[in-house]
mmCIF file of C-alpha atoms and ligand atoms in Angstrom:
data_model
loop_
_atom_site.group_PDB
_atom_site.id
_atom_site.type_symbol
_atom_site.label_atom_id
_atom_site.label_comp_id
_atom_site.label_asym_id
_atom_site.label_seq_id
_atom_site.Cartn_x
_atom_site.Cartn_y
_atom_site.Cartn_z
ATOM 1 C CA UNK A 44 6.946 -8.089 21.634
ATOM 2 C CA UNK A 45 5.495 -7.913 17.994
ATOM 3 C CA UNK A 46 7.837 -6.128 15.778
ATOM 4 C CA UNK A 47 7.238 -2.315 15.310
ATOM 5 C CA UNK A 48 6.137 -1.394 11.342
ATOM 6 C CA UNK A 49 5.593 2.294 11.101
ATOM 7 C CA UNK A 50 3.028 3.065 7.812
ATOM 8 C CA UNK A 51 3.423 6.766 6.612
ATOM 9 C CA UNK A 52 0.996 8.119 4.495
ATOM 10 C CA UNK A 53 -2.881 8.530 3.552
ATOM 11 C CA UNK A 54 -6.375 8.258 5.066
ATOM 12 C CA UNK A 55 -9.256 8.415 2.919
ATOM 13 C CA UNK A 56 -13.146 7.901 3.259
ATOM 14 C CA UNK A 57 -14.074 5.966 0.260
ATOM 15 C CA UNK A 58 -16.821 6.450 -1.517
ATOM 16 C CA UNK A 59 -17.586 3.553 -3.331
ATOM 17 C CA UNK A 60 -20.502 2.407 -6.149
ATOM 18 C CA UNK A 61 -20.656 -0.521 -8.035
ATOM 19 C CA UNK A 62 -21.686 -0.562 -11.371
ATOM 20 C CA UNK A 63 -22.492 -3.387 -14.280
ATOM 21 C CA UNK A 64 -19.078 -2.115 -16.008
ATOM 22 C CA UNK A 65 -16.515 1.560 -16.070
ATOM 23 C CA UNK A 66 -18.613 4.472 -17.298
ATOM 24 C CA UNK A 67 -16.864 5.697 -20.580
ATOM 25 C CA UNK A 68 -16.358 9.723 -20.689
ATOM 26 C CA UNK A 69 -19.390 11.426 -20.799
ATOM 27 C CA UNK A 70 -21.192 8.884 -20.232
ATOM 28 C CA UNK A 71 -24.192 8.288 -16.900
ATOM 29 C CA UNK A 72 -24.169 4.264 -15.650
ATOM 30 C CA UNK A 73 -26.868 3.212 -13.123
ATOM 31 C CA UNK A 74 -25.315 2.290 -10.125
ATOM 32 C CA UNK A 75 -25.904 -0.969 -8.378
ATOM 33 C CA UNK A 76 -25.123 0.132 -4.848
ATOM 34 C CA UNK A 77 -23.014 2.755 -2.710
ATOM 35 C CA UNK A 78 -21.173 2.906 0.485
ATOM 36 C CA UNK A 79 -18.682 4.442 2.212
ATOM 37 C CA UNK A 80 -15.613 2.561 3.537
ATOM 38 C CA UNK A 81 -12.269 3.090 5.566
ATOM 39 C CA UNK A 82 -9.551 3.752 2.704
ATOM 40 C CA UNK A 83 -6.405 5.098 1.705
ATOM 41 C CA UNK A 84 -3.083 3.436 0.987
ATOM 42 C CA UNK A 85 -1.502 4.163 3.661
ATOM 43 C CA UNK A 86 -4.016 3.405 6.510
ATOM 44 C CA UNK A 87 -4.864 0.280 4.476
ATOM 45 C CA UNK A 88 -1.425 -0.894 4.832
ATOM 46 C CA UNK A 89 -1.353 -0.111 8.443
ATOM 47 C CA UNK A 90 -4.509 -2.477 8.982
ATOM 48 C CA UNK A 91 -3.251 -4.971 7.353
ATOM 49 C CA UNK A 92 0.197 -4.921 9.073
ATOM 50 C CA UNK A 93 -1.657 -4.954 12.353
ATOM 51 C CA UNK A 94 -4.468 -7.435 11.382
ATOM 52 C CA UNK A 95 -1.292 -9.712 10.206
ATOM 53 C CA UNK A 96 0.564 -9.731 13.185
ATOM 54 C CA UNK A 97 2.939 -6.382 13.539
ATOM 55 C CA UNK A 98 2.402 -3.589 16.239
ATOM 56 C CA UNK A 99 2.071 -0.897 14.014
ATOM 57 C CA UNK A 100 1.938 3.120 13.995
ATOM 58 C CA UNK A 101 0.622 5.267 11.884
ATOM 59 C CA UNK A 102 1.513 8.744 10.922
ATOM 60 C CA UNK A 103 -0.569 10.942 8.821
ATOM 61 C CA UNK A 104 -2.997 13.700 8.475
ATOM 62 C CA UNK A 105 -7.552 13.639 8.972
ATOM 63 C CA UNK A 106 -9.585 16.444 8.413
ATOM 64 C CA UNK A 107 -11.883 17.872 10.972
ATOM 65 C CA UNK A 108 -14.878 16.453 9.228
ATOM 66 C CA UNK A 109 -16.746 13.410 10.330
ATOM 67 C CA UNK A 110 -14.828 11.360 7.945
ATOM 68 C CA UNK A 111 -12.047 12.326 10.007
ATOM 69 C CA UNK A 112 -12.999 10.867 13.433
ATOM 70 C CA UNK A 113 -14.434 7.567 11.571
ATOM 71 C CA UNK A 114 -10.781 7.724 10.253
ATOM 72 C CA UNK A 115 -9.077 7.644 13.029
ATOM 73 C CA UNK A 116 -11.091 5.444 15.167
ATOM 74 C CA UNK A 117 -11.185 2.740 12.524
ATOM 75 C CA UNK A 118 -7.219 2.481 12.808
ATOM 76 C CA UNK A 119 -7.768 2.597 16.648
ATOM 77 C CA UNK A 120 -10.180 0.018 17.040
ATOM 78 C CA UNK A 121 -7.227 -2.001 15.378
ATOM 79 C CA UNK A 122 -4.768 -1.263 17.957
ATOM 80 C CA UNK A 123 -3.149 0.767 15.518
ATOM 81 C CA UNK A 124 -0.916 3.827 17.693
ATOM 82 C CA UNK A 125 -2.510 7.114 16.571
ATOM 83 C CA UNK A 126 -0.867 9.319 18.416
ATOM 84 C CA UNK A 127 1.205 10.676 15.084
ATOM 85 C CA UNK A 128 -2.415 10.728 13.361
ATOM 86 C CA UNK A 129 -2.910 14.358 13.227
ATOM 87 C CA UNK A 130 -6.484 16.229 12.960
ATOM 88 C CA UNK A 131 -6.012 19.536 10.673
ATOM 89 C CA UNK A 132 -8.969 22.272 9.512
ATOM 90 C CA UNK A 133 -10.945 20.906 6.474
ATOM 91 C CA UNK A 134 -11.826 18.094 4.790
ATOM 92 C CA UNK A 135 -10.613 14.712 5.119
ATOM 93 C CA UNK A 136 -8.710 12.524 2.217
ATOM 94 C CA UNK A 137 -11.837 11.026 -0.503
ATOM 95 C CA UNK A 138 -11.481 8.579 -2.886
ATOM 96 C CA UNK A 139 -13.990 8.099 -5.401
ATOM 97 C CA UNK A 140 -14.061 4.007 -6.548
ATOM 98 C CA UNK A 141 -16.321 2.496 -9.537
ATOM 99 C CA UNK A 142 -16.106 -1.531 -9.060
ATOM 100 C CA UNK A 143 -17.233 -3.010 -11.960
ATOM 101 C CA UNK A 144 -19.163 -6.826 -12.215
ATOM 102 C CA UNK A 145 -15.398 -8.274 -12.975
ATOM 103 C CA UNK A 146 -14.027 -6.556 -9.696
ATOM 104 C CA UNK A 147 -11.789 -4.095 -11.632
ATOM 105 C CA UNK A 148 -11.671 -0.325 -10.152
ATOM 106 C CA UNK A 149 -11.323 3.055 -11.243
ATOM 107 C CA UNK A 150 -10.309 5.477 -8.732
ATOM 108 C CA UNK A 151 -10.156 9.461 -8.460
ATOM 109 C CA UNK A 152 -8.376 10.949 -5.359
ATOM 110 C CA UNK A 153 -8.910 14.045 -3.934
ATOM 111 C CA UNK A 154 -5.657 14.501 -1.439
ATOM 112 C CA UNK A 155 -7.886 17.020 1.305
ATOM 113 C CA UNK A 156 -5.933 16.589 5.111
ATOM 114 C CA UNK A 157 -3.502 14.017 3.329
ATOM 115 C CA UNK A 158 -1.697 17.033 1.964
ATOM 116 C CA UNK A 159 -1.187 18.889 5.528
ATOM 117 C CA UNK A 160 1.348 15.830 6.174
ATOM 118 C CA UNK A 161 4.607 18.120 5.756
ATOM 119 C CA UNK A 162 8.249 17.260 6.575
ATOM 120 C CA UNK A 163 7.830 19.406 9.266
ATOM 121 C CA UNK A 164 4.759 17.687 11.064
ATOM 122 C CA UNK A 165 6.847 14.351 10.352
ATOM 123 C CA UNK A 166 9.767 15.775 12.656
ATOM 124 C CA UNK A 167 7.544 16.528 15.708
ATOM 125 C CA UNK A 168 6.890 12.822 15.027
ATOM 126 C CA UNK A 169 10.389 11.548 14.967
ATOM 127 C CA UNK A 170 10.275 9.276 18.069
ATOM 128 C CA UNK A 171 7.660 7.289 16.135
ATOM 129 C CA UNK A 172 9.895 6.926 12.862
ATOM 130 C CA UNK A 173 12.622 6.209 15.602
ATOM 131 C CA UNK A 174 10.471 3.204 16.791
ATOM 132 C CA UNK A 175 10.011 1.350 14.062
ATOM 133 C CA UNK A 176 11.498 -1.991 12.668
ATOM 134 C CA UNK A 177 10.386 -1.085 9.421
ATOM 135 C CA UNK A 178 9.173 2.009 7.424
ATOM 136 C CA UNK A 179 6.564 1.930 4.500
ATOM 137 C CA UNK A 180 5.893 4.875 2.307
ATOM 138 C CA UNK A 181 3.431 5.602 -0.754
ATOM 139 C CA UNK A 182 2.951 8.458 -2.824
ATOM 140 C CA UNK A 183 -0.383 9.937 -1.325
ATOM 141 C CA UNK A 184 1.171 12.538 0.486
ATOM 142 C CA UNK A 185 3.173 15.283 -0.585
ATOM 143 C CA UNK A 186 6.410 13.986 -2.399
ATOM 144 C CA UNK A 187 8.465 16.330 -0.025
ATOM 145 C CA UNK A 188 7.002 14.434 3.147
ATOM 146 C CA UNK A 189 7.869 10.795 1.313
ATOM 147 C CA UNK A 190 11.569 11.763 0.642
ATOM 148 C CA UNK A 191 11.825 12.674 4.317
ATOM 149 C CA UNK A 192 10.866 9.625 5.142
ATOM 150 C CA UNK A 193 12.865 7.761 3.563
ATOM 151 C CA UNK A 194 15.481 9.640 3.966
ATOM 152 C CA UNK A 195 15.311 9.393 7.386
ATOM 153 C CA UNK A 196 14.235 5.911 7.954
ATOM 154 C CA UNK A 197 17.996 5.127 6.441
ATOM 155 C CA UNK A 198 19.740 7.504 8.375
ATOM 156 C CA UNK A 199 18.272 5.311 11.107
ATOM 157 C CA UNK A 200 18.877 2.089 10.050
ATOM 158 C CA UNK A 201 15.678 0.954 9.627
ATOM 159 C CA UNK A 202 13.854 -1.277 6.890
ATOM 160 C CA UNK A 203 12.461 1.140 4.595
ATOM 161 C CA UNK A 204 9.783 -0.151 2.156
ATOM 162 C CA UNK A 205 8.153 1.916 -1.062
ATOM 163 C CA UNK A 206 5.016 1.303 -2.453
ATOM 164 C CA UNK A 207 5.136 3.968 -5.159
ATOM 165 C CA UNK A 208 1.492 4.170 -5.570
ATOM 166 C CA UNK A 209 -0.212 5.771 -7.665
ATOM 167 C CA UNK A 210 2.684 7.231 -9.606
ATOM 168 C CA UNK A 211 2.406 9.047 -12.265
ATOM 169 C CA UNK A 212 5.739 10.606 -12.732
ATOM 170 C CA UNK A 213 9.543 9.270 -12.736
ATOM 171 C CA UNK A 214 10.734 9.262 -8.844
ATOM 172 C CA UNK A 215 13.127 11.509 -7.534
ATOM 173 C CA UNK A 216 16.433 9.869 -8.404
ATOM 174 C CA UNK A 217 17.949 10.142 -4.540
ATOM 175 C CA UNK A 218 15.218 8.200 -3.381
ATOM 176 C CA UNK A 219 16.126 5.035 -4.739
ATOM 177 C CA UNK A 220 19.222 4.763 -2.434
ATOM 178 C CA UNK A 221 17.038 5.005 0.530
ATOM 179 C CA UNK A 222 14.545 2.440 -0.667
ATOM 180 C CA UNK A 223 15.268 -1.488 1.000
ATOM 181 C CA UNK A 224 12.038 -2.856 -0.969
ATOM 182 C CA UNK A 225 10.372 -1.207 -3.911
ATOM 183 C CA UNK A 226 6.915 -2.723 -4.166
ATOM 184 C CA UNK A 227 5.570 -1.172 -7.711
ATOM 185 C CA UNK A 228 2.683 -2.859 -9.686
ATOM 186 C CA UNK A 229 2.485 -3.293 -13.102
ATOM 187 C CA UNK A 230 1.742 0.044 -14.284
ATOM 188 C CA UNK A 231 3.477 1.714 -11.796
ATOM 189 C CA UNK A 232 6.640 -0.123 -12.829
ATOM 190 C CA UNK A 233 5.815 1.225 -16.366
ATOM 191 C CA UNK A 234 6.142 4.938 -15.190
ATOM 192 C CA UNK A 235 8.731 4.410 -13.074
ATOM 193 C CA UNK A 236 10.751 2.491 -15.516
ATOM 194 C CA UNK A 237 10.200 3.962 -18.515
ATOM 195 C CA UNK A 238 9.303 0.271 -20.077
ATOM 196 C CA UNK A 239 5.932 -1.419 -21.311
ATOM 197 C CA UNK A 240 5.418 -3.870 -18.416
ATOM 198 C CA UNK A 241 3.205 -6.908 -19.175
ATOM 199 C CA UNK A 242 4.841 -9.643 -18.485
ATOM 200 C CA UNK A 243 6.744 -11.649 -16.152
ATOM 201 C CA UNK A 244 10.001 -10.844 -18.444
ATOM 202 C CA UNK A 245 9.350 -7.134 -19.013
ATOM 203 C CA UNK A 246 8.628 -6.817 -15.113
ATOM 204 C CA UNK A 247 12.383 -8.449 -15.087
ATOM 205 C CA UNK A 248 13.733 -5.780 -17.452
ATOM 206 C CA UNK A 249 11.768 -3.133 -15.475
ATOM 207 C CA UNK A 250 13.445 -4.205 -12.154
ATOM 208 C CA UNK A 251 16.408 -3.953 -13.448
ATOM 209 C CA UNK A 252 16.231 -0.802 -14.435
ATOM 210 C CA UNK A 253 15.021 0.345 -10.760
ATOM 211 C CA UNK A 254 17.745 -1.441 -9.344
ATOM 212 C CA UNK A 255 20.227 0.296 -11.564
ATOM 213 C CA UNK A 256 18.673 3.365 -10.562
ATOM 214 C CA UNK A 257 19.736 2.164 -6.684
ATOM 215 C CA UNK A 258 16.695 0.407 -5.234
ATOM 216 C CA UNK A 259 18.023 -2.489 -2.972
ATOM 217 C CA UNK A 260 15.570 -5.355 -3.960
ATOM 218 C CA UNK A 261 12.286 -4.673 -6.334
ATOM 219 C CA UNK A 262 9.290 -6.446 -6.192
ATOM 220 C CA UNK A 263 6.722 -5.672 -9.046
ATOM 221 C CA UNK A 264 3.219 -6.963 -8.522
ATOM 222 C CA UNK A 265 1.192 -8.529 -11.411
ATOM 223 C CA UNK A 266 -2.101 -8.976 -10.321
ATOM 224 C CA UNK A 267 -3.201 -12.853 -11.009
ATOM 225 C CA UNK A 268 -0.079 -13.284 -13.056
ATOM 226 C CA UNK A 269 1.825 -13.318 -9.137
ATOM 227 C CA UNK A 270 4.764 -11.529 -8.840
ATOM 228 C CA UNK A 271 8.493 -10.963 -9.789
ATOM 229 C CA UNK A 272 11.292 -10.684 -6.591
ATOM 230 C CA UNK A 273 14.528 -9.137 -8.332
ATOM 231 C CA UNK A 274 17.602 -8.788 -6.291
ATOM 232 C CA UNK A 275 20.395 -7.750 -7.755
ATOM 233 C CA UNK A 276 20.574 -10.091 -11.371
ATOM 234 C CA UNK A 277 18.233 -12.946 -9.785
ATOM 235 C CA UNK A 278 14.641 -12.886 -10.078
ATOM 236 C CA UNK A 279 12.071 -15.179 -8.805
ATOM 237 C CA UNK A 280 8.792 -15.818 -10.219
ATOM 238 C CA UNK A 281 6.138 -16.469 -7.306
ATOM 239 C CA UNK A 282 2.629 -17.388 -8.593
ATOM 240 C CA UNK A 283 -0.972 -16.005 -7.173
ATOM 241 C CA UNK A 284 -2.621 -17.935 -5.336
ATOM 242 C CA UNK A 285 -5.857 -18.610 -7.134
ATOM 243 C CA UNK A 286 -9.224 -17.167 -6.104
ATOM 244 C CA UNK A 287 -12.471 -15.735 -7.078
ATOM 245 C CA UNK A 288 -11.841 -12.038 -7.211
ATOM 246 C CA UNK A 289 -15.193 -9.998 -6.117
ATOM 247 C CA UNK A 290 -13.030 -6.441 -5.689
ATOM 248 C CA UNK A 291 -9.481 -5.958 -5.959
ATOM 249 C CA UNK A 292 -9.601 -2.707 -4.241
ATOM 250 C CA UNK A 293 -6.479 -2.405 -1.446
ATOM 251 C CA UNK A 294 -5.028 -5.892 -2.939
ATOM 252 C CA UNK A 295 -1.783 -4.517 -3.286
ATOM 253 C CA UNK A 296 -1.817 -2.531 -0.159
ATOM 254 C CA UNK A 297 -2.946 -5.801 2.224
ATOM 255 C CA UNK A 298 0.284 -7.750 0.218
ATOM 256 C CA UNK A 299 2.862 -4.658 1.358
ATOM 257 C CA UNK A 300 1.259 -4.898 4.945
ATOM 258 C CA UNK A 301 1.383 -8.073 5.142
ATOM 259 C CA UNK A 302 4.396 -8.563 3.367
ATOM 260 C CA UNK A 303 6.225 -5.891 6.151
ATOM 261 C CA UNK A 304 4.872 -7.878 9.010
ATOM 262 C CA UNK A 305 6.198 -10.567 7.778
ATOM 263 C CA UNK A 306 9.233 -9.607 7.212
ATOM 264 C CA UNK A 307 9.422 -7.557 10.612
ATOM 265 C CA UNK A 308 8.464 -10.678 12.496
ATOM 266 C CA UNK A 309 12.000 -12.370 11.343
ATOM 267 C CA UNK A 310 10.234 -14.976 8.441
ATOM 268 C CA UNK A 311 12.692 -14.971 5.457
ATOM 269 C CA UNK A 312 12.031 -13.313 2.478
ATOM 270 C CA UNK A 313 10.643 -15.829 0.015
ATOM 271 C CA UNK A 314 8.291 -16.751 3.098
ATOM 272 C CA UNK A 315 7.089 -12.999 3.863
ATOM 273 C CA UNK A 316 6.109 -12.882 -0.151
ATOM 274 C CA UNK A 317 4.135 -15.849 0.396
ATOM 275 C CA UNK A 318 2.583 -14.653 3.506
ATOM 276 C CA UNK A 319 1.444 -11.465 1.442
ATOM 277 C CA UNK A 320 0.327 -12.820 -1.420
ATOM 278 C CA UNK A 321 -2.350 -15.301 0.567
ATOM 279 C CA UNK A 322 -3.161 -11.993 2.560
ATOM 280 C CA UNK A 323 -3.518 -10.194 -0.684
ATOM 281 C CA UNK A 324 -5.573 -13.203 -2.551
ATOM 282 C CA UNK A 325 -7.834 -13.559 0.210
ATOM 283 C CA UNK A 326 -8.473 -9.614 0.061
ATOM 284 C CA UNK A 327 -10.009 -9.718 -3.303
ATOM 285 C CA UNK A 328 -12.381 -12.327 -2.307
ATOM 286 C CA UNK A 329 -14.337 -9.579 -0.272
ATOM 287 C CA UNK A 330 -15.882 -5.980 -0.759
ATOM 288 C CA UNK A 331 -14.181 -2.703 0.260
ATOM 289 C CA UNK A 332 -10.561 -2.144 1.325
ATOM 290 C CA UNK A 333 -10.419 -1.759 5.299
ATOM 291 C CA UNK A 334 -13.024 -4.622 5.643
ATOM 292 C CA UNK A 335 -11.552 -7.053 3.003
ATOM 293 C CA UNK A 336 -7.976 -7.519 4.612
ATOM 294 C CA UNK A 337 -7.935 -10.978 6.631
ATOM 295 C CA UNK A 338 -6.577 -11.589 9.833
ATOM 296 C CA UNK A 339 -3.355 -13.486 10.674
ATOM 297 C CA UNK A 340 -5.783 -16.624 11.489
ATOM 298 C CA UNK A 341 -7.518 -16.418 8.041
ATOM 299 C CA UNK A 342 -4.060 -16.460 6.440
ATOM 300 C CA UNK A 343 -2.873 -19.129 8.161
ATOM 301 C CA UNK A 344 -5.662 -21.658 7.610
ATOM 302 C CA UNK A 345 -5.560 -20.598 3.903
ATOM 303 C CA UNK A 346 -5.839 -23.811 2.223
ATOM 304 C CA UNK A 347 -5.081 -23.034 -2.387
HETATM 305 O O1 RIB B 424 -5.256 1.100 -2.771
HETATM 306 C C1 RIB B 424 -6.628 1.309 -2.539
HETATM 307 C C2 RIB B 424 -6.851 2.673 -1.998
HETATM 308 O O2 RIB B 424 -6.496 3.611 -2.972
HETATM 309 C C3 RIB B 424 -8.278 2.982 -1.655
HETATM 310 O O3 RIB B 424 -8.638 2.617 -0.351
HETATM 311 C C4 RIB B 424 -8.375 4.471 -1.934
HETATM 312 O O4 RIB B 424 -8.543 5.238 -0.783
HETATM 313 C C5 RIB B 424 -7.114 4.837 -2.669
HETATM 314 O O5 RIB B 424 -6.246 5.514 -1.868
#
């Protein structure tokens, strides 16, 4: 049996344009083209945990739009278990992406069903957190809901993984104690840390600081810089694996998929870091976020 990784958090339809470069405030940009495209951290993560191997579940909130059902039965036509996918009055999660002609994003969220996903729909939903080998979390869903879940997922033992996307604020400090693997990128590593992070040293001293605050291991993302792994006072550098980047969007969500499958399926940790990082190069390679995460196969004949 394929290891059990439980993903809770977002779904969003999103709405996506490219565009010759960011508009600046106040400013109109012609686009180039638009469509709209399976999203959402946390149902990105859960496709790429299932594309990559895991048997996964997710557990999280659609509105009773259309956007909803196309939702829903994109994660299903992944063999993703929906059964803790729940469908409330209203509109679905949007997000609103500008890709520019060097594949960088700009994204505006509008929460919509994601915010229905209280603590107390999560405990009707128990048996599914009970299931899992491992637990990932992200900040698209009300903060209450994400310390539940973590919370819980360590009451039960399991492997509890952060990805504290997008953050914006310091984290609650009890959450750190509950967190196995905190997966920040670079700017989210700046908020949480309180630090200017651009560089594999200052992503060292930024660790440090979240595992001070009680994370168990931290590893901050760097884009095409690769990553840093700190546990406890060691760090590891692991390069990116290089490629030509058409659209970063869901990058970092295919690497903590992938990375959680990994790990879930018993491959070490150096090894699962690997695994996500190829998953996470070949990613930005392609359009959209749903659509651009590769398959275990793809991974695996990944030649650098
Ligand atoms: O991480 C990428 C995701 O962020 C997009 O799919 C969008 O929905 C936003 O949640």
């Amino acid at each position: 049996m394929p290891a059990n990784v439980v993903v809770i958090g977002s779904l969003n339809m999103d709405l996506v344009t490219r565009a010759p470069r960011l508009p600046r405030g106040g400013e109109t940009l012609i686009g180039e083209s638009f469509s709209t495209i399976p999203g959402g951290k946390g149902a990105n993560q859960a496709v790429a945990a299932a594309r990559l191997g895991a048997q996964v579940s997710m557990v999280g909130c659609v509105g009773s739009d259309a956007y909803g059902q196309q939702l829903r039965g994109a994660l299903l036509a992944e063999g993703i278990d929906c059964q803790a996918v729940s469908v409330v009055d209203g509109s679905s999660g949007v997000a609103l992406i500008v890709v520019d002609d060097n594949s960088q994003n700009a994204i505006v969220i509008v929460a919509g069903a994601n915010g229905e996903l209280t603590p107390t729909v999560l405990e009707r939903f128990d048996a599914v957190l009970q299931s899992a080998d491992v637990i990932i979390c992200q900040l698209e869903v009300p903060d209450a809901t994400v310390g539940h879940a973590l919370k819980r997922g360590r009451e039960l033992g399991k492997t509890v993984i952060l990805n504290p996307a997008p953050a914006s604020r310091a984290l609650p400090s009890e959450w750190y104690a509950y967190v196995d693997y905190l997966i920040p990128n670079e700017s989210e590593a700046m908020v949480l840390s309180g630090l200017a992070v651009d560089s594999l040293e200052t992503a060292e001293a930024a660790a440090t600081q979240l595992i001070a605050s009680g994370a168990g291991k931290v590893i901050v993302t760097l884009g095409a810089q690769g990553l840093v792994f700190a546990n406890g006072s060691s760090f590891e550098h692991f390069p990116a694996p290089r490629v030509k980047s058409v659209d970063t969007t869901a990058a970092g969500d295919t690497f903590v998929g992938g990375f959680a499958a990994a790990l879930a399926s018993g491959k070490d940790e150096a090894e699962a870091i690997r695994f996500g990082q190829v998953a996470a190069a070949l990613s930005v390679t392609r359009a959209g976020a749903q659509p651009s995460i590769p398959t275990l196969l793809e991974v695996q004949a990944f030649k650098s």
